[in-house]
Short mmCIF file of C-alpha atoms and ligand atoms in Angstrom, two decimals:
data_model
loop_
_atom_site.label_atom_id
_atom_site.label_comp_id
_atom_site.label_asym_id
_atom_site.label_seq_id
_atom_site.Cartn_x
_atom_site.Cartn_y
_atom_site.Cartn_z
CA UNK A 109 -20.17 62.41 123.31
CA UNK A 110 -23.14 64.00 121.62
CA UNK A 111 -21.53 63.79 118.19
CA UNK A 112 -20.98 60.06 117.93
CA UNK A 113 -23.50 59.73 115.15
CA UNK A 114 -22.09 62.14 112.60
CA UNK A 115 -21.58 59.45 109.96
CA UNK A 116 -25.29 58.64 110.11
CA UNK A 117 -26.45 62.18 110.72
CA UNK A 118 -24.47 63.55 107.80
CA UNK A 119 -25.11 60.71 105.42
CA UNK A 120 -25.87 62.47 102.11
CA UNK A 121 -29.58 62.60 101.29
CA UNK A 122 -29.02 63.93 97.77
CA UNK A 123 -26.80 62.64 94.97
CA UNK A 124 -25.18 66.07 94.84
CA UNK A 125 -23.94 65.69 98.42
CA UNK A 126 -22.01 62.50 97.74
CA UNK A 127 -18.33 63.38 97.86
CA UNK A 128 -15.81 62.19 95.32
CA UNK A 129 -17.82 59.67 93.27
CA UNK A 130 -18.92 61.98 90.45
CA UNK A 131 -18.47 59.32 87.75
CA UNK A 132 -20.93 57.03 89.58
CA UNK A 133 -23.39 59.80 90.37
CA UNK A 134 -23.52 61.24 86.86
CA UNK A 135 -23.93 57.84 85.19
CA UNK A 136 -26.70 56.79 87.57
CA UNK A 137 -28.56 60.09 87.31
CA UNK A 138 -28.41 59.98 83.51
CA UNK A 139 -29.75 56.42 83.49
CA UNK A 140 -32.59 57.45 85.82
CA UNK A 141 -33.40 60.42 83.62
CA UNK A 142 -33.60 58.16 80.57
CA UNK A 143 -35.51 55.47 82.45
CA UNK A 144 -32.76 52.91 81.88
CA UNK A 145 -32.71 50.99 85.12
CA UNK A 146 -30.61 47.84 85.38
CA UNK A 147 -31.79 44.88 87.42
CA UNK A 148 -28.50 44.40 89.16
CA UNK A 149 -25.68 46.72 90.13
CA UNK A 150 -22.32 45.90 91.62
CA UNK A 151 -20.82 48.70 93.70
CA UNK A 152 -17.14 47.93 94.23
CA UNK A 153 -14.64 49.92 96.24
CA UNK A 154 -12.89 50.45 99.57
CA UNK A 155 -14.83 50.66 102.82
CA UNK A 156 -16.48 53.89 103.87
CA UNK A 157 -16.45 55.67 100.51
CA UNK A 158 -20.21 55.83 99.91
CA UNK A 159 -21.34 52.53 98.39
CA UNK A 160 -24.36 51.93 100.64
CA UNK A 161 -25.09 55.65 100.72
CA UNK A 162 -25.40 55.71 96.93
CA UNK A 163 -27.35 52.44 97.05
CA UNK A 164 -29.95 54.05 99.32
CA UNK A 165 -30.07 57.16 97.15
CA UNK A 166 -30.70 54.95 94.14
CA UNK A 167 -33.47 53.15 96.04
CA UNK A 168 -35.05 56.53 96.78
CA UNK A 169 -34.68 57.66 93.19
CA UNK A 170 -36.47 54.50 92.04
CA UNK A 171 -39.28 54.55 94.58
CA UNK A 172 -39.89 58.28 95.11
CA UNK A 173 -43.55 59.04 94.42
CA UNK A 174 -42.37 61.58 91.87
CA UNK A 175 -39.99 59.12 90.27
CA UNK A 176 -38.17 57.27 89.02
CA UNK A 177 -36.20 60.46 89.13
CA UNK A 178 -32.57 61.59 89.25
CA UNK A 179 -33.64 64.00 92.01
CA UNK A 180 -35.72 62.22 94.68
CA UNK A 181 -37.94 64.64 96.58
CA UNK A 182 -36.89 63.57 100.08
CA UNK A 183 -40.34 64.43 101.44
CA UNK A 184 -42.83 61.86 100.12
CA UNK A 185 -43.67 58.83 102.32
CA UNK A 186 -41.44 56.56 100.20
CA UNK A 187 -38.39 58.86 100.44
CA UNK A 188 -38.95 59.39 104.15
CA UNK A 189 -39.31 55.69 104.90
CA UNK A 190 -36.14 54.85 102.96
CA UNK A 191 -34.20 57.61 104.73
CA UNK A 192 -35.38 56.22 108.08
CA UNK A 193 -34.60 52.65 107.07
CA UNK A 194 -38.22 51.60 107.59
CA UNK A 195 -39.28 51.03 103.98
CA UNK A 196 -40.81 47.59 103.38
CA UNK A 197 -39.52 47.65 99.82
CA UNK A 198 -35.88 48.45 100.45
CA UNK A 199 -34.11 45.58 102.17
CA UNK A 200 -30.57 45.88 103.38
CA UNK A 201 -28.84 42.58 103.91
CA UNK A 202 -25.41 42.11 105.43
CA UNK A 203 -23.73 39.48 103.30
CA UNK A 204 -21.30 38.66 106.09
CA UNK A 205 -23.95 37.50 108.55
CA UNK A 206 -26.53 36.17 106.06
CA UNK A 207 -24.18 34.26 103.87
CA UNK A 208 -25.91 30.89 103.63
CA UNK A 209 -28.20 29.24 101.13
CA UNK A 210 -31.27 29.51 103.39
CA UNK A 211 -31.07 33.27 103.63
CA UNK A 212 -30.70 33.63 99.88
CA UNK A 213 -33.59 31.21 99.27
CA UNK A 214 -35.75 33.30 101.56
CA UNK A 215 -34.67 36.37 99.63
CA UNK A 216 -35.56 34.70 96.32
CA UNK A 217 -39.04 33.87 97.58
CA UNK A 218 -39.69 37.36 98.88
CA UNK A 219 -38.41 38.82 95.62
CA UNK A 220 -41.30 37.13 93.80
CA UNK A 221 -43.81 39.14 95.83
CA UNK A 222 -44.89 42.54 94.56
CA UNK A 223 -43.53 45.64 96.33
CA UNK A 224 -45.56 46.81 99.34
CA UNK A 225 -46.02 50.43 98.33
CA UNK A 226 -43.15 51.44 96.10
CA UNK A 227 -42.43 50.86 92.46
CA UNK A 228 -39.49 48.50 93.00
CA UNK A 229 -38.27 46.05 95.55
CA UNK A 230 -34.65 46.99 96.14
CA UNK A 231 -32.26 44.51 97.72
CA UNK A 232 -29.02 46.00 98.96
CA UNK A 233 -26.58 43.21 99.80
CA UNK A 234 -23.51 44.57 101.53
CA UNK A 235 -20.21 42.64 101.60
CA UNK A 236 -21.69 40.33 98.98
CA UNK A 237 -18.36 38.54 98.48
CA UNK A 238 -18.95 36.84 101.85
CA UNK A 239 -21.79 34.69 100.47
CA UNK A 240 -21.18 30.95 100.28
CA UNK A 241 -21.00 29.24 96.90
CA UNK A 242 -24.49 27.67 97.19
CA UNK A 243 -25.83 31.09 98.18
CA UNK A 244 -24.17 32.65 95.13
CA UNK A 245 -25.72 29.95 92.93
CA UNK A 246 -29.15 30.66 94.35
CA UNK A 247 -28.62 34.38 93.83
CA UNK A 248 -27.49 33.74 90.28
CA UNK A 249 -30.80 32.00 89.49
CA UNK A 250 -32.67 35.13 90.52
CA UNK A 251 -30.31 37.37 88.57
CA UNK A 252 -30.82 35.22 85.47
CA UNK A 253 -34.57 35.76 85.52
CA UNK A 254 -35.20 38.77 87.69
CA UNK A 255 -38.83 39.72 88.37
CA UNK A 256 -39.52 43.06 86.65
CA UNK A 257 -40.04 44.88 89.95
CA UNK A 258 -36.74 43.84 91.54
CA UNK A 259 -33.43 45.71 91.63
CA UNK A 260 -30.34 44.22 93.26
CA UNK A 261 -27.54 46.43 94.48
CA UNK A 262 -24.56 44.34 95.50
CA UNK A 263 -21.80 46.13 97.38
CA UNK A 264 -18.34 44.76 98.01
CA UNK A 265 -14.84 45.71 99.00
CA UNK A 266 -13.53 42.58 97.23
CA UNK A 267 -15.03 42.46 93.72
CA UNK A 268 -12.59 39.77 92.56
CA UNK A 269 -14.10 37.42 95.15
CA UNK A 270 -17.51 37.76 93.53
CA UNK A 271 -17.99 34.95 90.96
CA UNK A 272 -17.66 36.13 87.34
CA UNK A 273 -21.09 34.65 86.58
CA UNK A 274 -22.60 37.12 89.05
CA UNK A 275 -20.41 40.03 88.00
CA UNK A 276 -21.28 39.61 84.34
CA UNK A 277 -24.98 40.10 85.15
CA UNK A 278 -24.39 43.33 87.02
CA UNK A 279 -23.67 46.83 85.91
CA UNK A 280 -20.47 47.57 87.82
CA UNK A 281 -19.52 50.88 89.37
CA UNK A 282 -16.08 51.33 90.85
CA UNK A 283 -16.03 53.63 93.85
CA UNK A 284 -12.72 55.23 94.60
CA UNK A 285 -10.85 56.20 97.71
CA UNK A 286 -11.42 59.84 98.62
CA UNK A 287 -8.60 62.36 98.53
CA UNK A 288 -7.39 64.20 101.61
CA UNK A 289 -8.79 67.40 100.10
CA UNK A 290 -12.24 65.91 99.55
CA UNK A 291 -12.44 64.54 103.07
CA UNK A 292 -11.12 67.75 104.61
CA UNK A 293 -13.73 69.74 102.70
CA UNK A 294 -16.56 67.59 104.01
CA UNK A 295 -15.22 67.70 107.57
CA UNK A 296 -15.00 71.52 107.43
CA UNK A 297 -18.59 71.60 106.26
CA UNK A 298 -19.77 69.32 109.07
CA UNK A 299 -17.74 71.26 111.66
CA UNK A 300 -19.33 74.49 110.52
CA UNK A 301 -22.83 73.04 110.53
CA UNK A 302 -22.29 71.59 114.01
CA UNK A 303 -20.78 74.83 115.31
CA UNK A 304 -17.49 73.10 116.11
CA UNK A 305 -14.33 75.18 115.88
CA UNK A 306 -11.65 73.14 114.14
CA UNK A 307 -8.18 73.98 112.86
CA UNK A 308 -7.66 73.24 109.17
CA UNK A 309 -4.46 71.29 109.96
CA UNK A 310 -6.37 69.15 112.45
CA UNK A 311 -8.93 68.19 109.81
CA UNK A 312 -6.16 67.49 107.29
CA UNK A 313 -4.53 65.14 109.78
CA UNK A 314 -7.82 63.32 110.40
CA UNK A 315 -8.35 63.06 106.65
CA UNK A 316 -4.88 61.60 106.13
CA UNK A 317 -5.37 59.11 108.93
CA UNK A 318 -8.68 57.96 107.42
CA UNK A 319 -6.85 56.74 104.30
CA UNK A 320 -9.58 57.61 101.86
CA UNK A 321 -12.56 56.46 103.92
CA UNK A 322 -15.17 59.12 104.69
CA UNK A 323 -16.79 56.91 107.31
CA UNK A 324 -13.50 56.48 109.19
CA UNK A 325 -12.84 60.21 108.88
CA UNK A 326 -16.21 61.08 110.37
CA UNK A 327 -15.77 58.65 113.22
CA UNK A 328 -12.32 60.13 113.95
CA UNK A 329 -13.87 63.58 113.80
CA UNK A 330 -16.49 62.44 116.35
CA UNK A 331 -13.73 61.22 118.64
CA UNK A 332 -11.70 64.40 118.18
CA UNK A 333 -14.69 66.55 119.12
CA UNK A 334 -15.34 64.47 122.23
CA UNK A 335 -11.63 64.41 123.08
CA UNK A 336 -10.95 68.10 122.54
CA UNK A 337 -13.81 69.53 124.61
CA UNK A 338 -13.98 72.71 122.61
CA UNK A 339 -11.67 73.54 119.77
CA UNK A 340 -10.38 70.70 117.62
CA UNK A 341 -6.71 71.62 117.32
CA UNK A 342 -3.83 69.94 115.53
CA UNK A 343 -2.23 69.22 118.88
CA UNK A 344 -5.32 67.62 120.36
CA UNK A 345 -5.79 65.39 117.31
CA UNK A 346 -2.14 64.36 117.39
CA UNK A 347 -2.48 63.57 121.04
CA UNK A 348 -5.66 61.62 120.44
CA UNK A 349 -4.08 59.59 117.67
CA UNK A 350 -1.03 58.97 119.80
CA UNK A 351 1.04 60.63 117.12
CA UNK A 352 4.38 62.16 117.68
CA UNK A 353 5.05 65.54 116.30
CA UNK A 354 6.43 65.13 112.81
CA UNK A 355 9.55 66.90 113.94
CA UNK A 356 10.81 63.82 115.77
CA UNK A 357 10.68 61.83 112.54
CA UNK A 358 12.59 64.48 110.64
CA UNK A 359 15.26 64.43 113.33
CA UNK A 360 15.38 60.65 113.44
CA UNK A 361 15.41 60.48 109.64
CA UNK A 362 18.33 62.89 109.56
CA UNK A 363 20.26 60.90 112.16
CA UNK A 364 19.69 57.63 110.31
CA UNK A 365 20.63 59.09 106.93
CA UNK A 366 23.82 60.48 108.46
CA UNK A 367 24.61 57.18 110.13
CA UNK A 368 24.53 58.97 113.47
CA UNK A 369 23.55 56.19 115.88
CA UNK A 370 23.83 58.27 119.02
CA UNK A 371 21.45 61.03 117.87
CA UNK A 372 19.06 58.41 116.55
CA UNK A 373 18.86 56.68 119.90
CA UNK A 374 18.39 60.04 121.61
CA UNK A 375 15.29 60.70 119.52
CA UNK A 376 13.89 57.28 120.47
CA UNK A 377 14.52 58.06 124.10
CA UNK A 378 12.84 61.44 123.79
CA UNK A 379 9.77 59.85 122.22
CA UNK A 380 9.74 57.25 124.98
CA UNK A 381 10.02 59.93 127.67
CA UNK A 382 7.13 61.81 126.13
CA UNK A 383 5.01 58.73 126.63
CA UNK A 384 4.59 58.10 122.93
CA UNK A 385 3.33 54.63 122.06
CA UNK A 386 6.25 52.77 120.50
CA UNK A 387 3.94 51.13 117.98
CA UNK A 388 2.68 54.51 116.80
CA UNK A 389 6.25 55.76 116.73
CA UNK A 390 7.44 52.91 114.51
CA UNK A 391 4.43 53.36 112.23
CA UNK A 392 5.18 57.07 112.02
CA UNK A 393 8.80 56.42 111.13
CA UNK A 394 7.71 54.02 108.40
CA UNK A 395 5.37 56.64 107.01
CA UNK A 396 8.19 59.17 107.10
CA UNK A 397 10.43 56.95 104.96
CA UNK A 398 7.53 56.22 102.65
CA UNK A 399 7.05 59.96 102.20
CA UNK A 400 10.77 60.50 101.62
CA UNK A 401 10.84 57.78 98.98
CA UNK A 402 7.67 59.09 97.34
CA UNK A 403 9.18 62.56 97.09
CA UNK A 404 12.44 61.12 95.81
CA UNK A 405 10.80 59.24 92.95
CA UNK A 406 8.70 62.26 92.01
CA UNK A 407 5.34 61.04 93.32
CA UNK A 408 4.89 63.40 96.28
CA UNK A 409 2.21 62.49 98.83
CA UNK A 410 -0.82 64.66 99.49
CA UNK A 411 0.82 66.96 102.07
CA UNK A 412 1.14 70.68 102.74
CA UNK A 413 3.81 72.36 100.60
CA UNK A 414 6.11 73.30 103.49
CA UNK A 415 6.24 69.68 104.63
CA UNK A 416 6.98 68.53 101.09
CA UNK A 417 9.84 71.03 100.91
CA UNK A 418 11.33 69.61 104.11
CA UNK A 419 10.91 66.08 102.80
CA UNK A 420 12.63 66.99 99.53
CA UNK A 421 15.54 68.46 101.41
CA UNK A 422 15.95 65.39 103.60
CA UNK A 423 15.50 62.98 100.69
CA UNK A 424 18.65 64.51 99.16
CA UNK A 425 20.69 62.68 101.78
CA UNK A 426 19.99 59.22 100.40
CA UNK A 427 19.60 57.38 97.11
CA UNK A 428 16.33 55.76 96.05
CA UNK A 429 17.80 52.41 97.05
CA UNK A 430 18.78 53.74 100.47
CA UNK A 431 15.32 55.11 101.13
CA UNK A 432 13.65 51.95 99.88
CA UNK A 433 15.85 49.86 102.15
CA UNK A 434 15.07 52.10 105.13
CA UNK A 435 11.37 51.85 104.35
CA UNK A 436 11.56 48.05 104.34
CA UNK A 437 13.61 47.98 107.53
CA UNK A 438 11.35 50.35 109.43
CA UNK A 439 8.21 48.57 108.30
CA UNK A 440 9.76 45.28 109.48
CA UNK A 441 10.38 46.85 112.87
CA UNK A 442 6.84 48.26 112.98
CA UNK A 443 5.29 44.90 112.18
CA UNK A 444 7.46 42.97 114.63
CA UNK A 445 7.07 45.41 117.50
CA UNK A 446 3.64 44.29 118.75
CA UNK A 447 4.84 40.73 119.39
CA UNK A 448 8.33 41.56 120.55
CA UNK A 449 8.93 40.76 124.22
CA UNK A 450 11.15 43.85 124.44
CA UNK A 451 9.64 46.48 122.12
CA UNK A 452 11.88 49.37 123.06
CA UNK A 453 14.98 47.29 122.56
CA UNK A 454 13.66 46.04 119.24
CA UNK A 455 13.06 49.61 118.13
CA UNK A 456 16.50 50.73 119.24
CA UNK A 457 18.21 47.85 117.49
CA UNK A 458 16.17 48.70 114.41
CA UNK A 459 17.34 52.31 114.51
CA UNK A 460 20.97 51.23 114.94
CA UNK A 461 20.71 48.85 112.00
CA UNK A 462 19.05 51.46 109.83
CA UNK A 463 21.66 54.07 110.69
CA UNK A 464 24.45 51.63 110.00
CA UNK A 465 22.94 50.22 106.82
CA UNK A 466 23.93 53.37 104.94
CA UNK A 467 27.27 54.28 106.44
CA UNK A 468 30.48 53.03 104.93
CA UNK A 469 31.07 50.60 107.78
CA UNK A 470 28.41 47.94 108.02
CA UNK A 471 27.52 46.48 111.38
CA UNK A 472 27.80 42.95 110.07
CA UNK A 473 31.16 43.72 108.51
CA UNK A 474 32.50 44.97 111.78
CA UNK A 475 31.09 42.00 113.65
CA UNK A 476 32.54 39.65 111.07
CA UNK A 477 35.86 41.41 111.21
CA UNK A 478 35.78 41.13 114.95
CA UNK A 479 34.98 37.44 114.66
CA UNK A 480 37.87 36.85 112.29
CA UNK A 481 40.16 38.86 114.49
CA UNK A 482 39.28 36.81 117.55
CA UNK A 483 39.71 33.67 115.51
CA UNK A 484 43.11 34.71 114.28
CA UNK A 485 44.25 35.72 117.74
CA UNK A 486 43.11 32.45 119.24
CA UNK A 487 44.64 30.19 116.67
CA UNK A 488 47.29 32.32 115.09
CA UNK A 489 46.55 30.75 111.73
CA UNK A 490 44.71 31.52 108.57
CA UNK A 491 41.13 30.29 108.50
CA UNK A 492 40.79 29.98 104.75
CA UNK A 493 39.02 26.97 103.25
CA UNK A 494 38.80 24.78 106.26
CA UNK A 495 35.57 23.23 107.53
CA UNK A 496 34.19 25.27 110.42
CA UNK A 497 34.72 23.38 113.65
CA UNK A 498 31.68 24.93 115.31
CA UNK A 499 28.92 27.46 114.92
CA UNK A 500 30.97 30.31 116.35
CA UNK A 501 33.67 29.85 113.78
CA UNK A 502 31.10 29.77 111.01
CA UNK A 503 29.49 32.93 112.35
CA UNK A 504 32.87 34.63 112.27
CA UNK A 505 32.91 34.21 108.50
CA UNK A 506 29.20 34.60 107.90
CA UNK A 507 29.55 38.08 106.46
CA UNK A 508 32.01 36.73 103.92
CA UNK A 509 29.42 34.12 102.92
CA UNK A 510 26.67 36.74 102.68
CA UNK A 511 28.92 38.96 100.54
CA UNK A 512 29.71 36.16 98.13
CA UNK A 513 26.03 35.24 97.89
CA UNK A 514 25.15 38.89 97.31
CA UNK A 515 27.66 39.01 94.49
CA UNK A 516 25.74 36.23 92.75
CA UNK A 517 22.32 37.61 93.65
CA UNK A 518 22.01 40.93 95.52
CA UNK A 519 18.43 40.08 96.39
CA UNK A 520 19.29 36.71 97.87
CA UNK A 521 22.22 38.28 99.71
CA UNK A 522 19.91 40.84 101.29
CA UNK A 523 17.43 38.15 102.32
CA UNK A 524 20.21 35.98 103.73
CA UNK A 525 21.33 38.85 105.95
CA UNK A 526 17.88 38.84 107.53
CA UNK A 527 18.64 35.43 108.97
CA UNK A 528 21.25 34.18 111.39
CA UNK A 529 23.13 30.90 111.66
CA UNK A 530 21.61 29.11 114.62
CA UNK A 531 23.02 25.61 114.71
CA UNK A 532 25.69 23.60 112.96
CA UNK A 533 25.51 19.86 113.36
CA UNK A 534 26.42 16.87 111.20
CA UNK A 535 27.08 19.07 108.20
CA UNK A 536 23.69 20.76 108.44
CA UNK A 537 23.56 24.51 108.98
CA UNK A 538 20.34 25.85 110.43
CA UNK A 539 19.44 29.43 109.53
CA UNK A 540 16.77 31.21 111.56
CA UNK A 541 14.67 34.00 110.07
CA UNK A 542 12.43 36.54 111.75
CA UNK A 543 9.99 36.54 108.86
CA UNK A 544 8.58 33.63 106.90
CA UNK A 545 8.94 35.74 103.76
CA UNK A 546 12.73 35.89 104.04
CA UNK A 547 12.89 32.27 105.19
CA UNK A 548 10.96 31.02 102.17
CA UNK A 549 12.86 33.22 99.74
CA UNK A 550 16.20 31.86 100.96
CA UNK A 551 14.85 28.32 101.03
CA UNK A 552 13.97 28.50 97.35
CA UNK A 553 17.59 29.32 96.52
CA UNK A 554 19.39 27.44 99.25
CA UNK A 555 21.49 25.62 96.62
CA UNK A 556 23.23 28.92 95.88
CA UNK A 557 23.98 29.39 99.57
CA UNK A 558 25.28 25.82 99.78
CA UNK A 559 27.58 26.38 96.82
CA UNK A 560 29.01 29.50 98.43
CA UNK A 561 29.47 27.68 101.73
CA UNK A 562 31.45 25.05 99.88
CA UNK A 563 33.53 27.76 98.27
CA UNK A 564 34.32 29.39 101.60
CA UNK A 565 34.80 26.35 103.80
CA UNK A 566 35.89 23.79 101.25
CA UNK A 567 33.32 21.31 102.51
CA UNK A 568 29.72 20.52 101.77
CA UNK A 569 27.24 21.97 104.23
CA UNK A 570 23.52 21.52 103.85
CA UNK A 571 21.27 24.48 104.60
CA UNK A 572 18.06 24.18 106.55
CA UNK A 573 15.89 27.25 107.15
CA UNK A 574 13.47 27.86 109.98
CA UNK A 575 11.48 30.59 111.66
CA UNK A 576 13.09 32.42 114.53
CA UNK A 577 11.50 31.86 117.92
CA UNK A 578 10.62 35.09 119.64
CA UNK A 579 12.50 34.26 122.85
CA UNK A 580 15.73 33.73 120.96
CA UNK A 581 15.24 36.98 119.12
CA UNK A 582 15.26 38.98 122.29
CA UNK A 583 18.54 37.47 123.36
CA UNK A 584 20.01 38.01 119.93
CA UNK A 585 18.92 41.63 119.79
CA UNK A 586 20.32 42.34 123.22
CA UNK A 587 23.65 40.85 122.32
CA UNK A 588 23.68 42.69 119.02
CA UNK A 589 22.86 46.06 120.49
CA UNK A 590 25.45 45.73 123.22
CA UNK A 591 28.11 44.74 120.77
CA UNK A 592 27.24 47.44 118.28
CA UNK A 593 27.25 50.14 120.89
CA UNK A 594 30.59 48.93 122.19
CA UNK A 595 32.00 48.96 118.72
CA UNK A 596 30.83 52.36 117.66
CA UNK A 597 30.95 54.29 120.86
CA UNK A 598 33.90 52.53 122.41
CA UNK A 599 37.40 51.99 121.14
CA UNK A 600 38.36 51.62 117.51
CA UNK A 601 38.50 48.10 116.22
CA UNK A 602 41.61 47.20 114.26
CA UNK A 603 40.88 45.47 111.00
ZN1 ZN B 254 -39.92 61.24 97.16
#
């Protein structure tokens, strides 16, 4: 575990070593060269992309004994103290834990005092958006009349949460997410310097997982080195991240796109047998569909060419709409999995639904057909335009309702299918939804659903929406899976 400090150890000490923020670096260095120093800067951008690193470099550039200079010397007492975090003139404040008025007042008072040894007093306030409103007001007063020797560097991941009055007094720099290539390059450099043998593919995977954050990438690299005990290989990183080999996703993707339920479930079982975390598996599947869709719409992700070629080939099997629908469905499964009482079942049901969402026969259609069939057999009569006598009868024609709604609004129809009729009493139909998003969307247009219900059943039914309880969901999923498997693997259903 000797490497757990790489983010700190390899924090750039020169502007030139900062990866991926050239626009910021060049502008700042030019300003330093021309002696145009602002009193307040706002560094905005995602976490771990170099905001505080550049802030410290700027502090050095301002206070270096040979400065202000675009190239701080890194050896004078000022530079050394700043690099060690012991400079009396460079104060780093965490906005999240010092967010109140008292802290900012204290800061205002200390700002009036002359610097201890440097040229400027530099205040670096990280996560500045966390300050309270009174604290922002106090800060604003200082920004309005800043003492000549004070420079504020405000850093934030949420610039829109910083009041406009503050923003307008700052020179803003937008830091961007780093590309996979940029992160991989830096990780190769660090590996080489540390004498760590690392496979290129392993570093690419770490870089992808870090989603643009150098800090996250370096901390993953630390873990990978500790985990691998020797060479950092693709396999060891996959294992560490709990990732399944991409191959499983290609196979599952193929099964789903072909509507092949059986093969799809086999892949899930294989992943389960390999001890893969189901959460990671569902996330991986979601990423796979995201990649397929991205390739399909001509915005390929940052991946090796051979993987892109495979993705392109697989993406041929579905339309943009298909892939978008699969992406939504798999991301729903991935987000529901952690709180599902039966995660494996939830995943399997998800795979069945995905596979069946594209084939010519829809699960719901078959279930509805089955319901109507049972109805007809029981009563031997037509069931057209007659008030439903109970919930079961209504469920038997639910697909018909959903179809008619979808004909009026495809979007509403799709949302409606996310819910299930749960209770029918005194002319009120309760619909339960797994997600509040779908529930609210249907609720906004429940009049349309009510009109269609009237059309189908010839009587007025009021619609009430609610959120599915998790316990009920398990039961529902179990029933659904059993029925679906019976239908598709068992005998043919007459329609
Ligand atoms: Zn210096």
